[in-house]
Amino acid sequence: MRPITKIMLGIIAVGGLLQSVGFGLLLWPSREFTRFYLQQVVWLRPTMIGLTGLVALVFLIMLLVAIFRRSTAQSLILAGEDGDLTLDKSAIENTVAKAVVAQHFAKSVAVAVSIRKKQVARMRIEAFSGNSKDLKAEAKQIEETARQKLQACLGIPVKHVRVHLLPATKVKAKTARVI
């Protein structure tokens, strides 16, 4: 998660907690807080209304995401004349990784796949290239290899492929450990 996202979520969470505490104190019969509230009503009421609006907005967004976000699956189901074929997510990732290693000068290939019921929605490929020149062109070739492999082997469409390619000089050398 990005740091700015963490900061924004933290601010929203603190606002929601303050709003909950303030609302609870308003409902709880406490003379001290009631007296404080009546003295500070000029700024406290708009603050509480604003925090309530923020909490309502957050929960509305959560509800919309829950309703409209397409769900992902852990396996892909391919229907055929002889029956259904179920492919596990790790099998698809392994197939693509082996195809990339076989056709390109790449090391440490890691593939992450996001699956929907009938298609591969997203694929992220991370690898270290032995070729330190023209990484962009090689990334395009790796993307095309991944698309072709899934289309040829499984006959399934891929909506989005993202390739993150680094030169092999960025690989951390494993040092020998003497015991």
mmCIF file with all atom_site columns, C-alpha atoms in Angstrom:
data_model
loop_
_atom_site.group_PDB
_atom_site.id
_atom_site.type_symbol
_atom_site.label_atom_id
_atom_site.label_alt_id
_atom_site.label_comp_id
_atom_site.label_asym_id
_atom_site.label_entity_id
_atom_site.label_seq_id
_atom_site.pdbx_PDB_ins_code
_atom_site.Cartn_x
_atom_site.Cartn_y
_atom_site.Cartn_z
_atom_site.occupancy
_atom_site.B_iso_or_equiv
_atom_site.pdbx_formal_charge
_atom_site.auth_seq_id
_atom_site.auth_comp_id
_atom_site.auth_asym_id
_atom_site.auth_atom_id
_atom_site.pdbx_PDB_model_num
ATOM 1   C CA . MET A 1 1   ? 0.000   0.000   0.000   1.00 0.00 ? 1   MET A CA 1
ATOM 2   C CA . ARG A 1 2   ? 1.319   3.433   -0.869  1.00 0.00 ? 2   ARG A CA 1
ATOM 3   C CA . PRO A 1 3   ? 2.256   5.768   2.001   1.00 0.00 ? 3   PRO A CA 1
ATOM 4   C CA . ILE A 1 4   ? -0.187  8.469   0.864   1.00 0.00 ? 4   ILE A CA 1
ATOM 5   C CA . THR A 1 5   ? -3.002  5.905   0.902   1.00 0.00 ? 5   THR A CA 1
ATOM 6   C CA . LYS A 1 6   ? -2.049  4.864   4.428   1.00 0.00 ? 6   LYS A CA 1
ATOM 7   C CA . ILE A 1 7   ? -2.031  8.499   5.549   1.00 0.00 ? 7   ILE A CA 1
ATOM 8   C CA . MET A 1 8   ? -5.457  9.174   4.005   1.00 0.00 ? 8   MET A CA 1
ATOM 9   C CA . LEU A 1 9   ? -6.950  6.029   5.538   1.00 0.00 ? 9   LEU A CA 1
ATOM 10  C CA . GLY A 1 10  ? -5.433  6.972   8.902   1.00 0.00 ? 10  GLY A CA 1
ATOM 11  C CA . ILE A 1 11  ? -6.935  10.473  8.768   1.00 0.00 ? 11  ILE A CA 1
ATOM 12  C CA . ILE A 1 12  ? -10.359 9.088   7.840   1.00 0.00 ? 12  ILE A CA 1
ATOM 13  C CA . ALA A 1 13  ? -10.141 6.473   10.619  1.00 0.00 ? 13  ALA A CA 1
ATOM 14  C CA . VAL A 1 14  ? -9.205  9.074   13.243  1.00 0.00 ? 14  VAL A CA 1
ATOM 15  C CA . GLY A 1 15  ? -12.069 11.311  12.069  1.00 0.00 ? 15  GLY A CA 1
ATOM 16  C CA . GLY A 1 16  ? -14.497 8.399   12.305  1.00 0.00 ? 16  GLY A CA 1
ATOM 17  C CA . LEU A 1 17  ? -13.300 7.483   15.786  1.00 0.00 ? 17  LEU A CA 1
ATOM 18  C CA . LEU A 1 18  ? -13.588 11.092  16.980  1.00 0.00 ? 18  LEU A CA 1
ATOM 19  C CA . GLN A 1 19  ? -17.087 11.317  15.526  1.00 0.00 ? 19  GLN A CA 1
ATOM 20  C CA . SER A 1 20  ? -18.105 8.090   17.251  1.00 0.00 ? 20  SER A CA 1
ATOM 21  C CA . VAL A 1 21  ? -16.713 9.237   20.605  1.00 0.00 ? 21  VAL A CA 1
ATOM 22  C CA . GLY A 1 22  ? -18.372 12.661  20.272  1.00 0.00 ? 22  GLY A CA 1
ATOM 23  C CA . PHE A 1 23  ? -21.717 11.151  19.355  1.00 0.00 ? 23  PHE A CA 1
ATOM 24  C CA . GLY A 1 24  ? -21.481 8.695   22.221  1.00 0.00 ? 24  GLY A CA 1
ATOM 25  C CA . LEU A 1 25  ? -20.722 11.513  24.654  1.00 0.00 ? 25  LEU A CA 1
ATOM 26  C CA . LEU A 1 26  ? -23.736 13.458  23.395  1.00 0.00 ? 26  LEU A CA 1
ATOM 27  C CA . LEU A 1 27  ? -26.005 10.496  24.060  1.00 0.00 ? 27  LEU A CA 1
ATOM 28  C CA . TRP A 1 28  ? -24.477 9.632   27.430  1.00 0.00 ? 28  TRP A CA 1
ATOM 29  C CA . PRO A 1 29  ? -26.027 11.688  30.235  1.00 0.00 ? 29  PRO A CA 1
ATOM 30  C CA . SER A 1 30  ? -22.967 13.556  31.501  1.00 0.00 ? 30  SER A CA 1
ATOM 31  C CA . ARG A 1 31  ? -23.367 17.032  32.936  1.00 0.00 ? 31  ARG A CA 1
ATOM 32  C CA . GLU A 1 32  ? -19.732 17.965  32.372  1.00 0.00 ? 32  GLU A CA 1
ATOM 33  C CA . PHE A 1 33  ? -19.804 17.178  28.663  1.00 0.00 ? 33  PHE A CA 1
ATOM 34  C CA . THR A 1 34  ? -23.241 18.743  28.181  1.00 0.00 ? 34  THR A CA 1
ATOM 35  C CA . ARG A 1 35  ? -21.966 21.959  29.793  1.00 0.00 ? 35  ARG A CA 1
ATOM 36  C CA . PHE A 1 36  ? -18.804 21.851  27.627  1.00 0.00 ? 36  PHE A CA 1
ATOM 37  C CA . TYR A 1 37  ? -20.883 21.232  24.499  1.00 0.00 ? 37  TYR A CA 1
ATOM 38  C CA . LEU A 1 38  ? -23.194 24.168  25.202  1.00 0.00 ? 38  LEU A CA 1
ATOM 39  C CA . GLN A 1 39  ? -20.176 26.454  25.738  1.00 0.00 ? 39  GLN A CA 1
ATOM 40  C CA . GLN A 1 40  ? -18.434 25.303  22.538  1.00 0.00 ? 40  GLN A CA 1
ATOM 41  C CA . VAL A 1 41  ? -21.509 24.813  20.323  1.00 0.00 ? 41  VAL A CA 1
ATOM 42  C CA . VAL A 1 42  ? -20.314 27.420  17.804  1.00 0.00 ? 42  VAL A CA 1
ATOM 43  C CA . TRP A 1 43  ? -17.465 25.285  16.501  1.00 0.00 ? 43  TRP A CA 1
ATOM 44  C CA . LEU A 1 44  ? -18.322 21.835  17.904  1.00 0.00 ? 44  LEU A CA 1
ATOM 45  C CA . ARG A 1 45  ? -21.660 21.388  16.091  1.00 0.00 ? 45  ARG A CA 1
ATOM 46  C CA . PRO A 1 46  ? -20.260 22.005  12.553  1.00 0.00 ? 46  PRO A CA 1
ATOM 47  C CA . THR A 1 47  ? -17.285 19.798  13.376  1.00 0.00 ? 47  THR A CA 1
ATOM 48  C CA . MET A 1 48  ? -19.537 16.949  14.475  1.00 0.00 ? 48  MET A CA 1
ATOM 49  C CA . ILE A 1 49  ? -21.770 17.372  11.413  1.00 0.00 ? 49  ILE A CA 1
ATOM 50  C CA . GLY A 1 50  ? -18.696 17.346  9.168   1.00 0.00 ? 50  GLY A CA 1
ATOM 51  C CA . LEU A 1 51  ? -17.317 14.210  10.803  1.00 0.00 ? 51  LEU A CA 1
ATOM 52  C CA . THR A 1 52  ? -20.733 12.546  10.490  1.00 0.00 ? 52  THR A CA 1
ATOM 53  C CA . GLY A 1 53  ? -20.778 13.425  6.787   1.00 0.00 ? 53  GLY A CA 1
ATOM 54  C CA . LEU A 1 54  ? -17.266 11.980  6.391   1.00 0.00 ? 54  LEU A CA 1
ATOM 55  C CA . VAL A 1 55  ? -18.261 8.721   8.073   1.00 0.00 ? 55  VAL A CA 1
ATOM 56  C CA . ALA A 1 56  ? -21.433 8.520   5.969   1.00 0.00 ? 56  ALA A CA 1
ATOM 57  C CA . LEU A 1 57  ? -19.403 9.103   2.788   1.00 0.00 ? 57  LEU A CA 1
ATOM 58  C CA . VAL A 1 58  ? -16.905 6.379   3.706   1.00 0.00 ? 58  VAL A CA 1
ATOM 59  C CA . PHE A 1 59  ? -19.662 3.876   4.357   1.00 0.00 ? 59  PHE A CA 1
ATOM 60  C CA . LEU A 1 60  ? -21.447 4.860   1.142   1.00 0.00 ? 60  LEU A CA 1
ATOM 61  C CA . ILE A 1 61  ? -18.241 4.256   -0.828  1.00 0.00 ? 61  ILE A CA 1
ATOM 62  C CA . MET A 1 62  ? -17.771 0.904   0.920   1.00 0.00 ? 62  MET A CA 1
ATOM 63  C CA . LEU A 1 63  ? -21.344 -0.073  0.027   1.00 0.00 ? 63  LEU A CA 1
ATOM 64  C CA . LEU A 1 64  ? -20.886 0.911   -3.629  1.00 0.00 ? 64  LEU A CA 1
ATOM 65  C CA . VAL A 1 65  ? -17.614 -1.046  -3.849  1.00 0.00 ? 65  VAL A CA 1
ATOM 66  C CA . ALA A 1 66  ? -19.278 -4.092  -2.297  1.00 0.00 ? 66  ALA A CA 1
ATOM 67  C CA . ILE A 1 67  ? -22.149 -3.908  -4.770  1.00 0.00 ? 67  ILE A CA 1
ATOM 68  C CA . PHE A 1 68  ? -20.405 -2.984  -8.025  1.00 0.00 ? 68  PHE A CA 1
ATOM 69  C CA . ARG A 1 69  ? -16.861 -4.398  -7.814  1.00 0.00 ? 69  ARG A CA 1
ATOM 70  C CA . ARG A 1 70  ? -16.464 -7.545  -9.849  1.00 0.00 ? 70  ARG A CA 1
ATOM 71  C CA . SER A 1 71  ? -15.306 -10.456 -7.774  1.00 0.00 ? 71  SER A CA 1
ATOM 72  C CA . THR A 1 72  ? -12.188 -12.435 -8.533  1.00 0.00 ? 72  THR A CA 1
ATOM 73  C CA . ALA A 1 73  ? -11.740 -16.174 -8.317  1.00 0.00 ? 73  ALA A CA 1
ATOM 74  C CA . GLN A 1 74  ? -8.967  -18.602 -7.382  1.00 0.00 ? 74  GLN A CA 1
ATOM 75  C CA . SER A 1 75  ? -9.637  -20.890 -10.329 1.00 0.00 ? 75  SER A CA 1
ATOM 76  C CA . LEU A 1 76  ? -10.683 -20.549 -13.943 1.00 0.00 ? 76  LEU A CA 1
ATOM 77  C CA . ILE A 1 77  ? -13.499 -22.735 -15.263 1.00 0.00 ? 77  ILE A CA 1
ATOM 78  C CA . LEU A 1 78  ? -13.367 -23.615 -18.956 1.00 0.00 ? 78  LEU A CA 1
ATOM 79  C CA . ALA A 1 79  ? -16.479 -25.253 -20.389 1.00 0.00 ? 79  ALA A CA 1
ATOM 80  C CA . GLY A 1 80  ? -16.006 -27.878 -23.065 1.00 0.00 ? 80  GLY A CA 1
ATOM 81  C CA . GLU A 1 81  ? -18.002 -30.556 -24.859 1.00 0.00 ? 81  GLU A CA 1
ATOM 82  C CA . ASP A 1 82  ? -16.712 -33.254 -22.499 1.00 0.00 ? 82  ASP A CA 1
ATOM 83  C CA . GLY A 1 83  ? -17.288 -31.242 -19.334 1.00 0.00 ? 83  GLY A CA 1
ATOM 84  C CA . ASP A 1 84  ? -15.753 -28.405 -17.383 1.00 0.00 ? 84  ASP A CA 1
ATOM 85  C CA . LEU A 1 85  ? -12.029 -27.940 -16.862 1.00 0.00 ? 85  LEU A CA 1
ATOM 86  C CA . THR A 1 86  ? -10.938 -26.104 -13.734 1.00 0.00 ? 86  THR A CA 1
ATOM 87  C CA . LEU A 1 87  ? -7.519  -24.449 -13.749 1.00 0.00 ? 87  LEU A CA 1
ATOM 88  C CA . ASP A 1 88  ? -5.935  -23.208 -10.552 1.00 0.00 ? 88  ASP A CA 1
ATOM 89  C CA . LYS A 1 89  ? -4.515  -19.697 -10.424 1.00 0.00 ? 89  LYS A CA 1
ATOM 90  C CA . SER A 1 90  ? -1.030  -20.981 -9.577  1.00 0.00 ? 90  SER A CA 1
ATOM 91  C CA . ALA A 1 91  ? -1.063  -23.298 -12.623 1.00 0.00 ? 91  ALA A CA 1
ATOM 92  C CA . ILE A 1 92  ? -1.768  -20.360 -14.928 1.00 0.00 ? 92  ILE A CA 1
ATOM 93  C CA . GLU A 1 93  ? 0.965   -18.285 -13.280 1.00 0.00 ? 93  GLU A CA 1
ATOM 94  C CA . ASN A 1 94  ? 3.425   -21.168 -13.576 1.00 0.00 ? 94  ASN A CA 1
ATOM 95  C CA . THR A 1 95  ? 2.588   -21.705 -17.273 1.00 0.00 ? 95  THR A CA 1
ATOM 96  C CA . VAL A 1 96  ? 3.238   -18.059 -18.111 1.00 0.00 ? 96  VAL A CA 1
ATOM 97  C CA . ALA A 1 97  ? 6.437   -17.908 -16.043 1.00 0.00 ? 97  ALA A CA 1
ATOM 98  C CA . LYS A 1 98  ? 7.877   -20.970 -17.780 1.00 0.00 ? 98  LYS A CA 1
ATOM 99  C CA . ALA A 1 99  ? 6.986   -19.570 -21.218 1.00 0.00 ? 99  ALA A CA 1
ATOM 100 C CA . VAL A 1 100 ? 8.715   -16.266 -20.430 1.00 0.00 ? 100 VAL A CA 1
ATOM 101 C CA . VAL A 1 101 ? 11.862  -18.001 -19.132 1.00 0.00 ? 101 VAL A CA 1
ATOM 102 C CA . ALA A 1 102 ? 11.956  -20.319 -22.173 1.00 0.00 ? 102 ALA A CA 1
ATOM 103 C CA . GLN A 1 103 ? 11.652  -17.551 -24.771 1.00 0.00 ? 103 GLN A CA 1
ATOM 104 C CA . HIS A 1 104 ? 13.431  -14.619 -23.151 1.00 0.00 ? 104 HIS A CA 1
ATOM 105 C CA . PHE A 1 105 ? 16.696  -13.959 -21.354 1.00 0.00 ? 105 PHE A CA 1
ATOM 106 C CA . ALA A 1 106 ? 14.973  -13.325 -18.025 1.00 0.00 ? 106 ALA A CA 1
ATOM 107 C CA . LYS A 1 107 ? 15.626  -14.441 -14.458 1.00 0.00 ? 107 LYS A CA 1
ATOM 108 C CA . SER A 1 108 ? 13.461  -14.584 -11.349 1.00 0.00 ? 108 SER A CA 1
ATOM 109 C CA . VAL A 1 109 ? 10.193  -14.343 -13.235 1.00 0.00 ? 109 VAL A CA 1
ATOM 110 C CA . ALA A 1 110 ? 7.213   -13.810 -10.943 1.00 0.00 ? 110 ALA A CA 1
ATOM 111 C CA . VAL A 1 111 ? 3.702   -13.784 -12.364 1.00 0.00 ? 111 VAL A CA 1
ATOM 112 C CA . ALA A 1 112 ? 0.599   -12.620 -10.510 1.00 0.00 ? 112 ALA A CA 1
ATOM 113 C CA . VAL A 1 113 ? -2.785  -13.250 -12.108 1.00 0.00 ? 113 VAL A CA 1
ATOM 114 C CA . SER A 1 114 ? -6.202  -11.828 -11.266 1.00 0.00 ? 114 SER A CA 1
ATOM 115 C CA . ILE A 1 115 ? -8.931  -14.170 -12.488 1.00 0.00 ? 115 ILE A CA 1
ATOM 116 C CA . ARG A 1 116 ? -12.604 -13.731 -13.131 1.00 0.00 ? 116 ARG A CA 1
ATOM 117 C CA . LYS A 1 117 ? -14.886 -16.662 -13.869 1.00 0.00 ? 117 LYS A CA 1
ATOM 118 C CA . LYS A 1 118 ? -14.315 -16.893 -17.626 1.00 0.00 ? 118 LYS A CA 1
ATOM 119 C CA . GLN A 1 119 ? -11.175 -14.813 -18.238 1.00 0.00 ? 119 GLN A CA 1
ATOM 120 C CA . VAL A 1 120 ? -7.867  -13.602 -16.884 1.00 0.00 ? 120 VAL A CA 1
ATOM 121 C CA . ALA A 1 121 ? -8.530  -9.991  -15.999 1.00 0.00 ? 121 ALA A CA 1
ATOM 122 C CA . ARG A 1 122 ? -5.033  -8.826  -15.117 1.00 0.00 ? 122 ARG A CA 1
ATOM 123 C CA . MET A 1 123 ? -1.564  -10.240 -15.215 1.00 0.00 ? 123 MET A CA 1
ATOM 124 C CA . ARG A 1 124 ? 1.511   -8.695  -13.631 1.00 0.00 ? 124 ARG A CA 1
ATOM 125 C CA . ILE A 1 125 ? 4.912   -10.028 -14.597 1.00 0.00 ? 125 ILE A CA 1
ATOM 126 C CA . GLU A 1 126 ? 8.064   -9.083  -12.714 1.00 0.00 ? 126 GLU A CA 1
ATOM 127 C CA . ALA A 1 127 ? 11.446  -10.226 -13.951 1.00 0.00 ? 127 ALA A CA 1
ATOM 128 C CA . PHE A 1 128 ? 15.120  -9.397  -14.174 1.00 0.00 ? 128 PHE A CA 1
ATOM 129 C CA . SER A 1 129 ? 16.473  -9.158  -17.705 1.00 0.00 ? 129 SER A CA 1
ATOM 130 C CA . GLY A 1 130 ? 19.919  -10.359 -18.733 1.00 0.00 ? 130 GLY A CA 1
ATOM 131 C CA . ASN A 1 131 ? 19.790  -7.779  -21.502 1.00 0.00 ? 131 ASN A CA 1
ATOM 132 C CA . SER A 1 132 ? 20.420  -4.381  -19.932 1.00 0.00 ? 132 SER A CA 1
ATOM 133 C CA . LYS A 1 133 ? 19.712  -2.468  -23.155 1.00 0.00 ? 133 LYS A CA 1
ATOM 134 C CA . ASP A 1 134 ? 16.267  -1.650  -24.504 1.00 0.00 ? 134 ASP A CA 1
ATOM 135 C CA . LEU A 1 135 ? 14.247  -2.985  -21.584 1.00 0.00 ? 135 LEU A CA 1
ATOM 136 C CA . LYS A 1 136 ? 11.086  -1.368  -22.931 1.00 0.00 ? 136 LYS A CA 1
ATOM 137 C CA . ALA A 1 137 ? 11.143  -3.382  -26.156 1.00 0.00 ? 137 ALA A CA 1
ATOM 138 C CA . GLU A 1 138 ? 11.894  -6.573  -24.249 1.00 0.00 ? 138 GLU A CA 1
ATOM 139 C CA . ALA A 1 139 ? 9.014   -5.865  -21.866 1.00 0.00 ? 139 ALA A CA 1
ATOM 140 C CA . LYS A 1 140 ? 6.678   -5.546  -24.871 1.00 0.00 ? 140 LYS A CA 1
ATOM 141 C CA . GLN A 1 141 ? 7.961   -8.891  -26.195 1.00 0.00 ? 141 GLN A CA 1
ATOM 142 C CA . ILE A 1 142 ? 7.400   -10.536 -22.811 1.00 0.00 ? 142 ILE A CA 1
ATOM 143 C CA . GLU A 1 143 ? 3.871   -9.108  -22.727 1.00 0.00 ? 143 GLU A CA 1
ATOM 144 C CA . GLU A 1 144 ? 3.162   -10.518 -26.174 1.00 0.00 ? 144 GLU A CA 1
ATOM 145 C CA . THR A 1 145 ? 4.633   -13.900 -25.199 1.00 0.00 ? 145 THR A CA 1
ATOM 146 C CA . ALA A 1 146 ? 2.369   -14.073 -22.141 1.00 0.00 ? 146 ALA A CA 1
ATOM 147 C CA . ARG A 1 147 ? -0.718  -13.170 -24.173 1.00 0.00 ? 147 ARG A CA 1
ATOM 148 C CA . GLN A 1 148 ? 0.108   -15.690 -26.907 1.00 0.00 ? 148 GLN A CA 1
ATOM 149 C CA . LYS A 1 149 ? 0.853   -18.484 -24.430 1.00 0.00 ? 149 LYS A CA 1
ATOM 150 C CA . LEU A 1 150 ? -2.468  -18.134 -22.651 1.00 0.00 ? 150 LEU A CA 1
ATOM 151 C CA . GLN A 1 151 ? -4.352  -17.776 -25.925 1.00 0.00 ? 151 GLN A CA 1
ATOM 152 C CA . ALA A 1 152 ? -2.628  -20.781 -27.532 1.00 0.00 ? 152 ALA A CA 1
ATOM 153 C CA . CYS A 1 153 ? -2.670  -23.157 -24.538 1.00 0.00 ? 153 CYS A CA 1
ATOM 154 C CA . LEU A 1 154 ? -5.888  -22.259 -22.815 1.00 0.00 ? 154 LEU A CA 1
ATOM 155 C CA . GLY A 1 155 ? -7.852  -20.189 -25.313 1.00 0.00 ? 155 GLY A CA 1
ATOM 156 C CA . ILE A 1 156 ? -8.676  -17.540 -22.723 1.00 0.00 ? 156 ILE A CA 1
ATOM 157 C CA . PRO A 1 157 ? -8.531  -13.788 -23.219 1.00 0.00 ? 157 PRO A CA 1
ATOM 158 C CA . VAL A 1 158 ? -6.327  -11.491 -21.133 1.00 0.00 ? 158 VAL A CA 1
ATOM 159 C CA . LYS A 1 159 ? -7.544  -7.951  -20.608 1.00 0.00 ? 159 LYS A CA 1
ATOM 160 C CA . HIS A 1 160 ? -4.488  -6.258  -19.131 1.00 0.00 ? 160 HIS A CA 1
ATOM 161 C CA . VAL A 1 161 ? -0.828  -7.278  -18.882 1.00 0.00 ? 161 VAL A CA 1
ATOM 162 C CA . ARG A 1 162 ? 1.722   -5.224  -16.949 1.00 0.00 ? 162 ARG A CA 1
ATOM 163 C CA . VAL A 1 163 ? 5.402   -6.119  -17.203 1.00 0.00 ? 163 VAL A CA 1
ATOM 164 C CA . HIS A 1 164 ? 7.890   -4.768  -14.682 1.00 0.00 ? 164 HIS A CA 1
ATOM 165 C CA . LEU A 1 165 ? 11.373  -5.509  -16.003 1.00 0.00 ? 165 LEU A CA 1
ATOM 166 C CA . LEU A 1 166 ? 14.638  -4.621  -14.285 1.00 0.00 ? 166 LEU A CA 1
ATOM 167 C CA . PRO A 1 167 ? 18.201  -5.142  -15.494 1.00 0.00 ? 167 PRO A CA 1
ATOM 168 C CA . ALA A 1 168 ? 19.990  -8.169  -14.027 1.00 0.00 ? 168 ALA A CA 1
ATOM 169 C CA . THR A 1 169 ? 22.519  -5.854  -12.386 1.00 0.00 ? 169 THR A CA 1
ATOM 170 C CA . LYS A 1 170 ? 19.788  -4.970  -9.853  1.00 0.00 ? 170 LYS A CA 1
ATOM 171 C CA . VAL A 1 171 ? 19.632  -8.579  -8.608  1.00 0.00 ? 171 VAL A CA 1
ATOM 172 C CA . LYS A 1 172 ? 21.028  -8.877  -5.115  1.00 0.00 ? 172 LYS A CA 1
ATOM 173 C CA . ALA A 1 173 ? 23.891  -11.296 -5.063  1.00 0.00 ? 173 ALA A CA 1
ATOM 174 C CA . LYS A 1 174 ? 23.446  -14.156 -2.659  1.00 0.00 ? 174 LYS A CA 1
ATOM 175 C CA . THR A 1 175 ? 26.418  -14.352 -0.378  1.00 0.00 ? 175 THR A CA 1
ATOM 176 C CA . ALA A 1 176 ? 27.739  -17.635 0.896   1.00 0.00 ? 176 ALA A CA 1
ATOM 177 C CA . ARG A 1 177 ? 27.212  -18.248 4.563   1.00 0.00 ? 177 ARG A CA 1
ATOM 178 C CA . VAL A 1 178 ? 29.977  -20.065 6.378   1.00 0.00 ? 178 VAL A CA 1
ATOM 179 C CA . ILE A 1 179 ? 28.995  -21.967 9.463   1.00 0.00 ? 179 ILE A CA 1
#
